[in-house]
Short mmCIF file of C-alpha atoms in Angstrom, two decimals:
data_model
loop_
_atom_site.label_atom_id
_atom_site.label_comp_id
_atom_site.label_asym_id
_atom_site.label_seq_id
_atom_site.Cartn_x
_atom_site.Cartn_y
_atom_site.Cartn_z
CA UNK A 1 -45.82 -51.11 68.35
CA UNK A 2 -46.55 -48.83 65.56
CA UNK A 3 -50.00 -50.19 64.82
CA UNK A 4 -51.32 -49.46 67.98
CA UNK A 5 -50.33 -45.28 67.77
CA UNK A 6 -52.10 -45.26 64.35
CA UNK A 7 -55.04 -47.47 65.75
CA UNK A 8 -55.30 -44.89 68.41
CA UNK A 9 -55.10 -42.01 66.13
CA UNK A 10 -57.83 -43.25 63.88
CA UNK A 11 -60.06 -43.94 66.35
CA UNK A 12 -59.54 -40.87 68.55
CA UNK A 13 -59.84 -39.16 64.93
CA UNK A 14 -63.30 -40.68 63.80
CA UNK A 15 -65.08 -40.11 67.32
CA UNK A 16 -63.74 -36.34 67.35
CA UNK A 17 -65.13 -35.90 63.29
CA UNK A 18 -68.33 -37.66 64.96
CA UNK A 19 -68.53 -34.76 67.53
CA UNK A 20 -67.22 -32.10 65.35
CA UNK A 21 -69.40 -32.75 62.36
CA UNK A 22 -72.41 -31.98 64.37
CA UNK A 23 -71.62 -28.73 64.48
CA UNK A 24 -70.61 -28.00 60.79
CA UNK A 25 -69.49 -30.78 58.23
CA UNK A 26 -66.54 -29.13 56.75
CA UNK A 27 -64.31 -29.73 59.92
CA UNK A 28 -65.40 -32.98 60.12
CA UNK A 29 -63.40 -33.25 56.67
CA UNK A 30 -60.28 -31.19 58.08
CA UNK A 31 -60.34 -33.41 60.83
CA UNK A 32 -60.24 -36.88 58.88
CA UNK A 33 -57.69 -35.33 56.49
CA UNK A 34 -55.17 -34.17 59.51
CA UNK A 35 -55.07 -37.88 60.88
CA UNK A 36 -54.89 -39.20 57.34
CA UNK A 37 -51.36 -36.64 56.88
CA UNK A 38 -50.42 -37.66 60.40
CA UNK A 39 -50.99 -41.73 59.67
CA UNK A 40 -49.46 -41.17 56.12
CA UNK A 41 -46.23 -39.09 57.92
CA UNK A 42 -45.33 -42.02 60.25
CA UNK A 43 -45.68 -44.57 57.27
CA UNK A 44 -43.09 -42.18 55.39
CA UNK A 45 -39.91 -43.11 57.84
CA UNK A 46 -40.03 -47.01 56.98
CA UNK A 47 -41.25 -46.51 53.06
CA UNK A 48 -37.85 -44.50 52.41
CA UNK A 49 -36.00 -47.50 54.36
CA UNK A 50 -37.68 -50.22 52.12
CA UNK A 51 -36.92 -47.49 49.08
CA UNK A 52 -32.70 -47.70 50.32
CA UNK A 53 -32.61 -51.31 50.05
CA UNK A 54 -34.19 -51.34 47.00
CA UNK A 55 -31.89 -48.82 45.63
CA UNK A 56 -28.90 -50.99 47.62
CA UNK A 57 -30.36 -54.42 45.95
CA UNK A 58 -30.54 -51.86 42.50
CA UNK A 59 -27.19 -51.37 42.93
CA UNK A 60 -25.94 -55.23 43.17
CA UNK A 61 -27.96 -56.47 40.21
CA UNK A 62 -26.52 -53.52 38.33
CA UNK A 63 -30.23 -52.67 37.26
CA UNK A 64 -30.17 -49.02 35.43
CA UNK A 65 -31.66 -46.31 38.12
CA UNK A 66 -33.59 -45.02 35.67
CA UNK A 67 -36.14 -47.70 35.55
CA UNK A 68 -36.49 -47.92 39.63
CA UNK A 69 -36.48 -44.08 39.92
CA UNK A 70 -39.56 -44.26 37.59
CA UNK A 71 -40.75 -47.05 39.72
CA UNK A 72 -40.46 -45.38 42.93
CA UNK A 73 -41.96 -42.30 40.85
CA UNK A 74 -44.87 -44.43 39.95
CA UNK A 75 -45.71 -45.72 43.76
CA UNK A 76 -45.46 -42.14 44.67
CA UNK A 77 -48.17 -40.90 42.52
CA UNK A 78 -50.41 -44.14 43.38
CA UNK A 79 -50.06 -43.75 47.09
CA UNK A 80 -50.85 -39.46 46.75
CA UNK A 81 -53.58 -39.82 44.27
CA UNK A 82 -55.51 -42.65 46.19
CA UNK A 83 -55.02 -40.02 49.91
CA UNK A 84 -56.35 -37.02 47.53
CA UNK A 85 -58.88 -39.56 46.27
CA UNK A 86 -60.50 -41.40 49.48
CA UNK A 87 -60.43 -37.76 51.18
CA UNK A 88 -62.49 -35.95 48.30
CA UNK A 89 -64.80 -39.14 48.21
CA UNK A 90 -65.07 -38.61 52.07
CA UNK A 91 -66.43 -35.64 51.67
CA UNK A 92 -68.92 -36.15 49.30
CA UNK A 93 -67.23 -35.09 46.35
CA UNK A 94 -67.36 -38.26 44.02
CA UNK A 95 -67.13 -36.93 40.77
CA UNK A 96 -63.90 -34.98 42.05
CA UNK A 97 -62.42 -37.80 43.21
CA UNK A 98 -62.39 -39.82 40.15
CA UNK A 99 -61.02 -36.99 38.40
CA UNK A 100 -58.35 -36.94 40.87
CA UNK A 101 -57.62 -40.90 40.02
CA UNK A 102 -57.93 -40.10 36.26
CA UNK A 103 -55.40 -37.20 36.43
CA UNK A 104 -52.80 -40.11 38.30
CA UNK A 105 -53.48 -42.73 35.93
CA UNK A 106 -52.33 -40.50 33.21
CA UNK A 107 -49.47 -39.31 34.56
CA UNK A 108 -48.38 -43.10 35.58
CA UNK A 109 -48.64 -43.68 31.96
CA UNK A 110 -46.57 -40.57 31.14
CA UNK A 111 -43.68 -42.03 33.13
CA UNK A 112 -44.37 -45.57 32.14
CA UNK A 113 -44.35 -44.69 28.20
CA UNK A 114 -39.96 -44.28 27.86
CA UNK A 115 -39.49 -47.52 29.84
CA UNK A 116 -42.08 -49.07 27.35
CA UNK A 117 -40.46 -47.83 24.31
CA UNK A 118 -36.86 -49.49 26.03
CA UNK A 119 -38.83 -52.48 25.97
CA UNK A 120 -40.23 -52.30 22.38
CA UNK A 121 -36.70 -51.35 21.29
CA UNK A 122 -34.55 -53.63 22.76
CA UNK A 123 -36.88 -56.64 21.86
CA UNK A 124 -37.03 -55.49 17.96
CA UNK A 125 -33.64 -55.99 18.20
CA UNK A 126 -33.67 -59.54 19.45
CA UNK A 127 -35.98 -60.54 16.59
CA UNK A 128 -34.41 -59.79 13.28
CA UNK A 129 -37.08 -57.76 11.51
CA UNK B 1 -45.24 -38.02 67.42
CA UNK B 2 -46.36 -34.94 68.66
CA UNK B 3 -48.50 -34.45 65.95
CA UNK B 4 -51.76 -35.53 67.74
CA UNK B 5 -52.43 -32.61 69.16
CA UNK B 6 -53.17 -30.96 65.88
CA UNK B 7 -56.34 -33.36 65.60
CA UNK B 8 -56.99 -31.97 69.53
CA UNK B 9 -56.62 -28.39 68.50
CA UNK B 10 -58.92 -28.82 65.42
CA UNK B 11 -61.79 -30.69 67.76
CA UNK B 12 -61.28 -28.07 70.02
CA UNK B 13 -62.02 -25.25 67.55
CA UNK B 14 -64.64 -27.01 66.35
CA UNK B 15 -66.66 -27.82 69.25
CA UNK B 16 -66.17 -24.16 70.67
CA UNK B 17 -67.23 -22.87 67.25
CA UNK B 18 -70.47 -25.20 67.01
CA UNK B 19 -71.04 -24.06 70.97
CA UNK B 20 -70.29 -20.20 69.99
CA UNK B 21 -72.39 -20.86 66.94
CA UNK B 22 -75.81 -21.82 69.20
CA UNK B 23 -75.18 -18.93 71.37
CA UNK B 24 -74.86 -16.34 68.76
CA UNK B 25 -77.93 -17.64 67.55
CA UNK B 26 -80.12 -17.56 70.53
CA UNK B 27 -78.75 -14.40 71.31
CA UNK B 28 -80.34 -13.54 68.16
CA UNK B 29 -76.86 -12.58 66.22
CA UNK B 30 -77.52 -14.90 63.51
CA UNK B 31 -74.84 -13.42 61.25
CA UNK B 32 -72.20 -12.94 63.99
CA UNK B 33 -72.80 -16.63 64.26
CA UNK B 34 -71.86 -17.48 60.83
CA UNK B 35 -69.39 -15.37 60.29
CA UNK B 36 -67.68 -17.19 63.42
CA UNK B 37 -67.73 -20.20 61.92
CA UNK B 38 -66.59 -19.50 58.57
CA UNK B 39 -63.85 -17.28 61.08
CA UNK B 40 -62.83 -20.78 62.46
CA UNK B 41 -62.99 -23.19 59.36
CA UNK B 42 -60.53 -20.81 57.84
CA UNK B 43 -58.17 -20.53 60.82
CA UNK B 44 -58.24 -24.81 60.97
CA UNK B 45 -57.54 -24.28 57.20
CA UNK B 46 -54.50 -22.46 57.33
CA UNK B 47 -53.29 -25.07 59.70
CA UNK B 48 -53.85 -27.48 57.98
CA UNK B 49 -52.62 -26.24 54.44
CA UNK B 50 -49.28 -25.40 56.70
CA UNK B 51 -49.41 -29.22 57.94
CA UNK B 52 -50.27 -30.46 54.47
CA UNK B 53 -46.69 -28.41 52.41
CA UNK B 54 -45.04 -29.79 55.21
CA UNK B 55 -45.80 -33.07 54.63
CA UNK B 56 -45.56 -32.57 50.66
CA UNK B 57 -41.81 -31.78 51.20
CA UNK B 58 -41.79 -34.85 52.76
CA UNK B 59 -43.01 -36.93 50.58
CA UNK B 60 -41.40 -35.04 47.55
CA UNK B 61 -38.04 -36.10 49.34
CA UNK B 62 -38.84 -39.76 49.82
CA UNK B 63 -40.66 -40.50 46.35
CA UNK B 64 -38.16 -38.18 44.63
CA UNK B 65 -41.05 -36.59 42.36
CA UNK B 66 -39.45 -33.67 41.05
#
């Protein structure tokens, strides 16, 4: 099982920082971050399969692309911002990780704004004004 | 799956560095030392910046974020 090989990586992973940062912290950091790319890259296989049925079950309903390509956009920038985030924070750098989460919330918003307008639009025309 | 032994190959470095970094020191090199270790951090570093555009491309491809 799958769980087990990224059990085993994580654990290997914090024992060798453990060992490693007593000899200088910033490959302690390097370390963590490696596993985190390697735990993230095995994740990536089944994310684009649940992605292809989405897109499939998309398809079906006839839903637009647009608004699950912005979707899928939107989990893309959640899932890299929060990795930047928890790694800066693991180093110590707090502040920079907040600015890190700040930077993704405003570009969610910058892809959520057009679907919003949709929205806006196609209920002001429901409502006769 | 054979990325593990990227997190073996950083310990590695590291450890040697940290052991390389005492015996510089007692040796009474105590620049030498440093300059070992920033010598390693930045070898680990251009690993793992190599590792890291890999795995950008990656995720670029699944996410589609142009």
């Amino acid at each position: 099982m799958e769980i087990m090989q990224i059990i085993g990586i994580a654990l290997i992973t914090t024992i060798l920082a453990g060992v490693v940062k007593f000899g200088n912290k910033e490959i302690g950091v390097l370390i963590s971050l490696a596993a985190g790319l390697i735990i993230f890259g095995m994740m990536l296989g089944h994310i684009s399969a649940i992605f292809q049925v989405l897109r499939d079950l998309a398809n079906q309903a006839n839903i637009s692309m647009i608004y699950l390509g912005t979707i899928l956009k939107i989990v893309g920038i959640a899932y890299i911002a929060d990795f930047g985030a928890q790694i800066c924070r693991d180093a110590g750098e707090g502040a920079l990780a907040t600015k890190v989460e700040f930077a993704a919330k405003i570009l969610v918003l910058v892809l959520a704004v057009p679907i919003i307008v949709a929205v806006l639009q196609a209920l002001l025309k429901i409502i006769p004004v | 799956m054979g990325d593990i032994d990227i997190i073996f190959r950083i310990a590695g470095i590291g450890i040697i560095l940290a052991a390389l970094h005492t015996i510089l020191k007692y040796a009474g090199k105590e620049e030498y030392a440093n300059w070992v270790t920033v010598a390693g951090v930045v070898v680990i570093l251009f690993w793992i910046v190599n590792f890291l555009g890999e795995f950008f491309t990656e995720v670029r491809s699944v996410f589609n974020l142009f």
